Coordinates of C-alpha atoms in Angstrom, one line a residue:
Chain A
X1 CA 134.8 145.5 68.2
X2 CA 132.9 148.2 66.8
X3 CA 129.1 148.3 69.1
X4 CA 126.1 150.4 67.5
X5 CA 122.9 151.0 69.0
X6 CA 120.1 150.2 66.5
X7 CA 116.2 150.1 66.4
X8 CA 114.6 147.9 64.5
X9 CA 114.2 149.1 60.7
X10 CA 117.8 150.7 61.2
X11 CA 120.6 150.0 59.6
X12 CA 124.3 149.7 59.3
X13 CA 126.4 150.1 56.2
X14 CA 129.2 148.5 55.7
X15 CA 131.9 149.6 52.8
X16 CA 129.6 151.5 50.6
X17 CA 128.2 148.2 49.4
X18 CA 127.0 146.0 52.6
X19 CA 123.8 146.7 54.1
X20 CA 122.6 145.1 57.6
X21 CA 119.2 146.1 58.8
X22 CA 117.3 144.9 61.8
X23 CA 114.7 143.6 61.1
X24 CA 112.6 142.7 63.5
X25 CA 113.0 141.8 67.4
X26 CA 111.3 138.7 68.8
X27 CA 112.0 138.1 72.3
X28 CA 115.5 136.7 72.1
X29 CA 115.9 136.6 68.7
X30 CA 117.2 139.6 66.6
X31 CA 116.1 139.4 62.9
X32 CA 118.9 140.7 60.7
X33 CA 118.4 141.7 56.5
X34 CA 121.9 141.7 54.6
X35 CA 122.1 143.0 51.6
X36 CA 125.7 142.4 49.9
X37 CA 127.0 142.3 46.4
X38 CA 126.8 138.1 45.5
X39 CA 130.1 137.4 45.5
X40 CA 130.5 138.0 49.3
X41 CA 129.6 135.0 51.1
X42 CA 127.6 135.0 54.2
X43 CA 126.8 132.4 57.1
X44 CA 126.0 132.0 60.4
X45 CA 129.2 131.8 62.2
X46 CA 128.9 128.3 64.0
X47 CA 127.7 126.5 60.8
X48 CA 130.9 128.5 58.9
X49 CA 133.2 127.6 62.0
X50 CA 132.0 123.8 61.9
X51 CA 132.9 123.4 58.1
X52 CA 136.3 125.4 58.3
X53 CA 137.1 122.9 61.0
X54 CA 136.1 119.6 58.6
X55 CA 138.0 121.2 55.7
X56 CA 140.9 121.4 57.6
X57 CA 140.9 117.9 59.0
X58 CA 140.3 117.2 55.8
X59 CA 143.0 118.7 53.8
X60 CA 145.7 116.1 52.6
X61 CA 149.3 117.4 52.8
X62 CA 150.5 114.4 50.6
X63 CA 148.1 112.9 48.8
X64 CA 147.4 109.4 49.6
X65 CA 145.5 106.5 48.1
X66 CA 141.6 106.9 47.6
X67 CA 139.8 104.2 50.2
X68 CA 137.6 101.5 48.4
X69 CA 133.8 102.7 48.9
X70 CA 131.4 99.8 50.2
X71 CA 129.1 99.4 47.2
X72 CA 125.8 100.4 49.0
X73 CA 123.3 97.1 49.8
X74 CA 119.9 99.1 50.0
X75 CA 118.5 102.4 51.0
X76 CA 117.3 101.2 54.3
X77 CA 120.8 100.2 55.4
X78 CA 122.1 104.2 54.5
X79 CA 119.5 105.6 56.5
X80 CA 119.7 103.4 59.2
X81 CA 123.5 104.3 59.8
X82 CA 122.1 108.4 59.6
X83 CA 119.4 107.4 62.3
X84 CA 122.2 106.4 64.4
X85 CA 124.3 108.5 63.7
X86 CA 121.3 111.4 64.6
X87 CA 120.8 110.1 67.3
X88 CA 124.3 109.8 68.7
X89 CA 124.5 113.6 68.2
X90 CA 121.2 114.4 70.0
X91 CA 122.4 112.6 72.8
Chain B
X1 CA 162.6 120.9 22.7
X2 CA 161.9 117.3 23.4
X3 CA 158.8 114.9 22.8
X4 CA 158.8 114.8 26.3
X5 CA 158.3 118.3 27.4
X6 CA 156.2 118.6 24.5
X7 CA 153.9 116.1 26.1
X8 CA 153.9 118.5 29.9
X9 CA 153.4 121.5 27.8
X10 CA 150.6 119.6 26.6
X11 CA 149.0 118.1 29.8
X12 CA 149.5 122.0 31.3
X13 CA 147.3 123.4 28.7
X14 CA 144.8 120.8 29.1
X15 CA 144.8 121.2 32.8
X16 CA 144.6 125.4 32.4
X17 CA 141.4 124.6 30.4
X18 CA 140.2 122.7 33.1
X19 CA 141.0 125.1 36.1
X20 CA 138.0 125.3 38.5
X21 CA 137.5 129.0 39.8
X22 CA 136.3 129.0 43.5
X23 CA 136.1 133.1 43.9
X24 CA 135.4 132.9 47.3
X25 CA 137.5 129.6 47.5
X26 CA 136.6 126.9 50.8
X27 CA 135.2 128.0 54.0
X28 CA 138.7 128.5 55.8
X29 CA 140.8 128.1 53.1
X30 CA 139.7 131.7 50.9
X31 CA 142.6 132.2 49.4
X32 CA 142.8 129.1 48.0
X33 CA 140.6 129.8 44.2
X34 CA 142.1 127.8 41.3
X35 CA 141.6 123.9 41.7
X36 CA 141.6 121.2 39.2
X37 CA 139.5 117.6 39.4
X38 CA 141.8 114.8 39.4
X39 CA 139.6 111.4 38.4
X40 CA 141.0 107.8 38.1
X41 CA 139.4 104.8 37.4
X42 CA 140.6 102.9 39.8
X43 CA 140.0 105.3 42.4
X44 CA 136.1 105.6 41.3
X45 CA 133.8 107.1 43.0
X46 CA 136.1 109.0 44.6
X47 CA 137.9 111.9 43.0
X48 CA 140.7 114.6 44.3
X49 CA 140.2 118.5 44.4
X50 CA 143.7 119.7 43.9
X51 CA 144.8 122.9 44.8
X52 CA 146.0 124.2 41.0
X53 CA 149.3 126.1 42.6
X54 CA 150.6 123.7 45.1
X55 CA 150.3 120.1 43.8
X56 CA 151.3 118.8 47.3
X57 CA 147.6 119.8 48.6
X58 CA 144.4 118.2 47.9
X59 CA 140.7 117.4 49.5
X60 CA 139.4 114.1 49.0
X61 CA 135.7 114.3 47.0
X62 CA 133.2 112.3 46.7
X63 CA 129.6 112.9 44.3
X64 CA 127.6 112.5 47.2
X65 CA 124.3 110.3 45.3
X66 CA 127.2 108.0 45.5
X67 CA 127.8 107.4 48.8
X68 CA 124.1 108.7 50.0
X69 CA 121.7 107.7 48.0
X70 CA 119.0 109.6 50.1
X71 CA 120.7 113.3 49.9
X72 CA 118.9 115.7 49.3
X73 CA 120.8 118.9 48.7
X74 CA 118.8 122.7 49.1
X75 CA 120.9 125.0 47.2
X76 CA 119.4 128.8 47.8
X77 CA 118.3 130.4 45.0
X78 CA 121.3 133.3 45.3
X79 CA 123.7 130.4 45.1
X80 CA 122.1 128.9 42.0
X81 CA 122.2 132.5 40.3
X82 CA 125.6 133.2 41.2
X83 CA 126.7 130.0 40.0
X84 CA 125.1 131.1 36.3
X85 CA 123.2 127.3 37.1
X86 CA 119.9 127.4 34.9
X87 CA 118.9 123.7 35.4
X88 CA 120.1 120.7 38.0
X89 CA 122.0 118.8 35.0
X90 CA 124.1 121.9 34.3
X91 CA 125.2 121.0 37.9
X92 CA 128.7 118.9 39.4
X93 CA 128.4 118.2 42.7
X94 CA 130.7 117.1 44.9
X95 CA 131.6 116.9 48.9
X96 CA 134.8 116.4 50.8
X97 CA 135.6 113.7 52.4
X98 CA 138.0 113.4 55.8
X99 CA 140.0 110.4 56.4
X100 CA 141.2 109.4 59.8
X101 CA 142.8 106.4 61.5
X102 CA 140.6 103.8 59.0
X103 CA 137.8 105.6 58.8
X104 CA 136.1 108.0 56.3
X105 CA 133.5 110.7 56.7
X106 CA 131.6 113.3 54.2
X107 CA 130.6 116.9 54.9
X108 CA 127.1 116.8 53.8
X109 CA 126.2 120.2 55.0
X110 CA 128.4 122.3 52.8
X111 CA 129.0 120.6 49.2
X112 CA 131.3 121.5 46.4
X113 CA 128.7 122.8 43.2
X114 CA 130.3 123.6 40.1
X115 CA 129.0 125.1 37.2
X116 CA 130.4 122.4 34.6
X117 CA 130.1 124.8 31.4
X118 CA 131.6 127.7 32.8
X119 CA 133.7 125.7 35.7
X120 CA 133.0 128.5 37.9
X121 CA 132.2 126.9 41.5
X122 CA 131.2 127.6 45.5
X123 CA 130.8 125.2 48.7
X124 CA 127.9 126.3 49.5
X125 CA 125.8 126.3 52.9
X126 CA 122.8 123.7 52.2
X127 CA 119.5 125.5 53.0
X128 CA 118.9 122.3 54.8
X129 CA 122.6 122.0 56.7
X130 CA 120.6 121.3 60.1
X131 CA 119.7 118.0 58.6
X132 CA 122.8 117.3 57.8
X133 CA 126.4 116.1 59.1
X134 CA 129.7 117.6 58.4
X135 CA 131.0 114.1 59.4
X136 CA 128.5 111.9 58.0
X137 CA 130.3 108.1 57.8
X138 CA 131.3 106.6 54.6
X139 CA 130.9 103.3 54.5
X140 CA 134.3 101.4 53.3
X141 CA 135.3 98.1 51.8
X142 CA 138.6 98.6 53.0
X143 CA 138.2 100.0 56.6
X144 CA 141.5 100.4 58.3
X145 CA 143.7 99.7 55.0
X146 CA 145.1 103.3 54.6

């Protein structure tokens, strides 16, 4: 891995065509600018690594039969199941 | 040249028209770009995302105001302009679902848009992901059936 020292309002370019600047510094926090042509797509690597993994579980090799969908009884019911399933991840 | 092959020569073109281009393809899957919507009605609400150049592979999708009737969906504005989308209705969205041992789950965070004039289309990263589950539970009439 390529390291660089930067100070904040310095850059890096990448390829002639990416730009990353720091932005700012707060405490722990490193506040980065990108500027890239549109059709490169950027993410924060553990919200891109968390939906590689789900699209991967959810390729289907063979395609099976679609599952029959619950026809939904009432808003409150759907939310309930997110509350629970919020707070299952929190704890 | 027979009525037959006629007919796949027929289906082919109307499947080229229909080609979905994902430039930058699914997160993981980047090389994959050329996809087609497969929609029965027997199948409804649920629809498959089939890779165009190897029939043997396909996502599961769901339109997510479907299956969750309280989504609400951020799209950034640099997704919007890069999809060419000028208002909501010009729009398709759609999110994959994962099926496992009975049960089913949607990735809310990172949904399928498509530009439906142009076809042109991106999973995008919801500006509001945190609220959201990659493995948000479907509920099914049929749990445990496939």
């Amino acid at each position: 891995m390529l390291v660089l020292s930067r100070k904040p309002g310095e850059s890096v370019v990448i390829d002639g065509r990416i730009k990353v600047k720091i932005v700012r510094l707060d405490g722990d926090v490193v506040k980065l600018g990108i500027e890239a042509p549109p059709d490169i797509p950027i993410h924060r690597q553990e919200v891109y690594d968390e939906i590689q993994q789900s699209n991967r579980q959810a390729l289907q090799s063979k395609p099976a039969a679609a599952p029959k969908l619950k026809e939904p009884k009432s808003k409150d019911s759907i939310s309930d199941r997110q509350n629970v399933e919020t707070a299952g991840l929190a704890a | 040249m027979s009525t037959l092959e006629l007919t796949e020569m027929e289906c082919m073109q109307v499947q080229t028209e229909n080609v979905i281009l994902m430039p930058s393809g699914l997160l993981g899957f980047e090389d994959i770009k050329r996809f087609i919507l497969l929609t029965n009605e027997e199948e409804a609400p649920f629809s498959w995302f089939q890779v165009l150049d190897d029939p043997s592979l396909a996502f599961l999708v769901v339109p997510p105001f479907d299956a969750v009737p309280d989504y609400q969906p951020e799209i950034s504005d640099d997704d919007i302009k890069y999809l060419g989308i000028k208002k909501p209705s010009d729009a398709l969205m759609y999110n994959i679902v994962t099926l496992r041992s009975g049960h089913a789950t949607v990735n809310l965070k990172g949904p399928i848009v498509i530009n439906r004039f142009t076809l042109r289309g991106k999973q995008v990263v919801l500006q509001n992901a945190t609220k959201y589950s990659v493995r948000h539970p479907l509920p099914l009439a049929n749990s445990g059936e496939f």
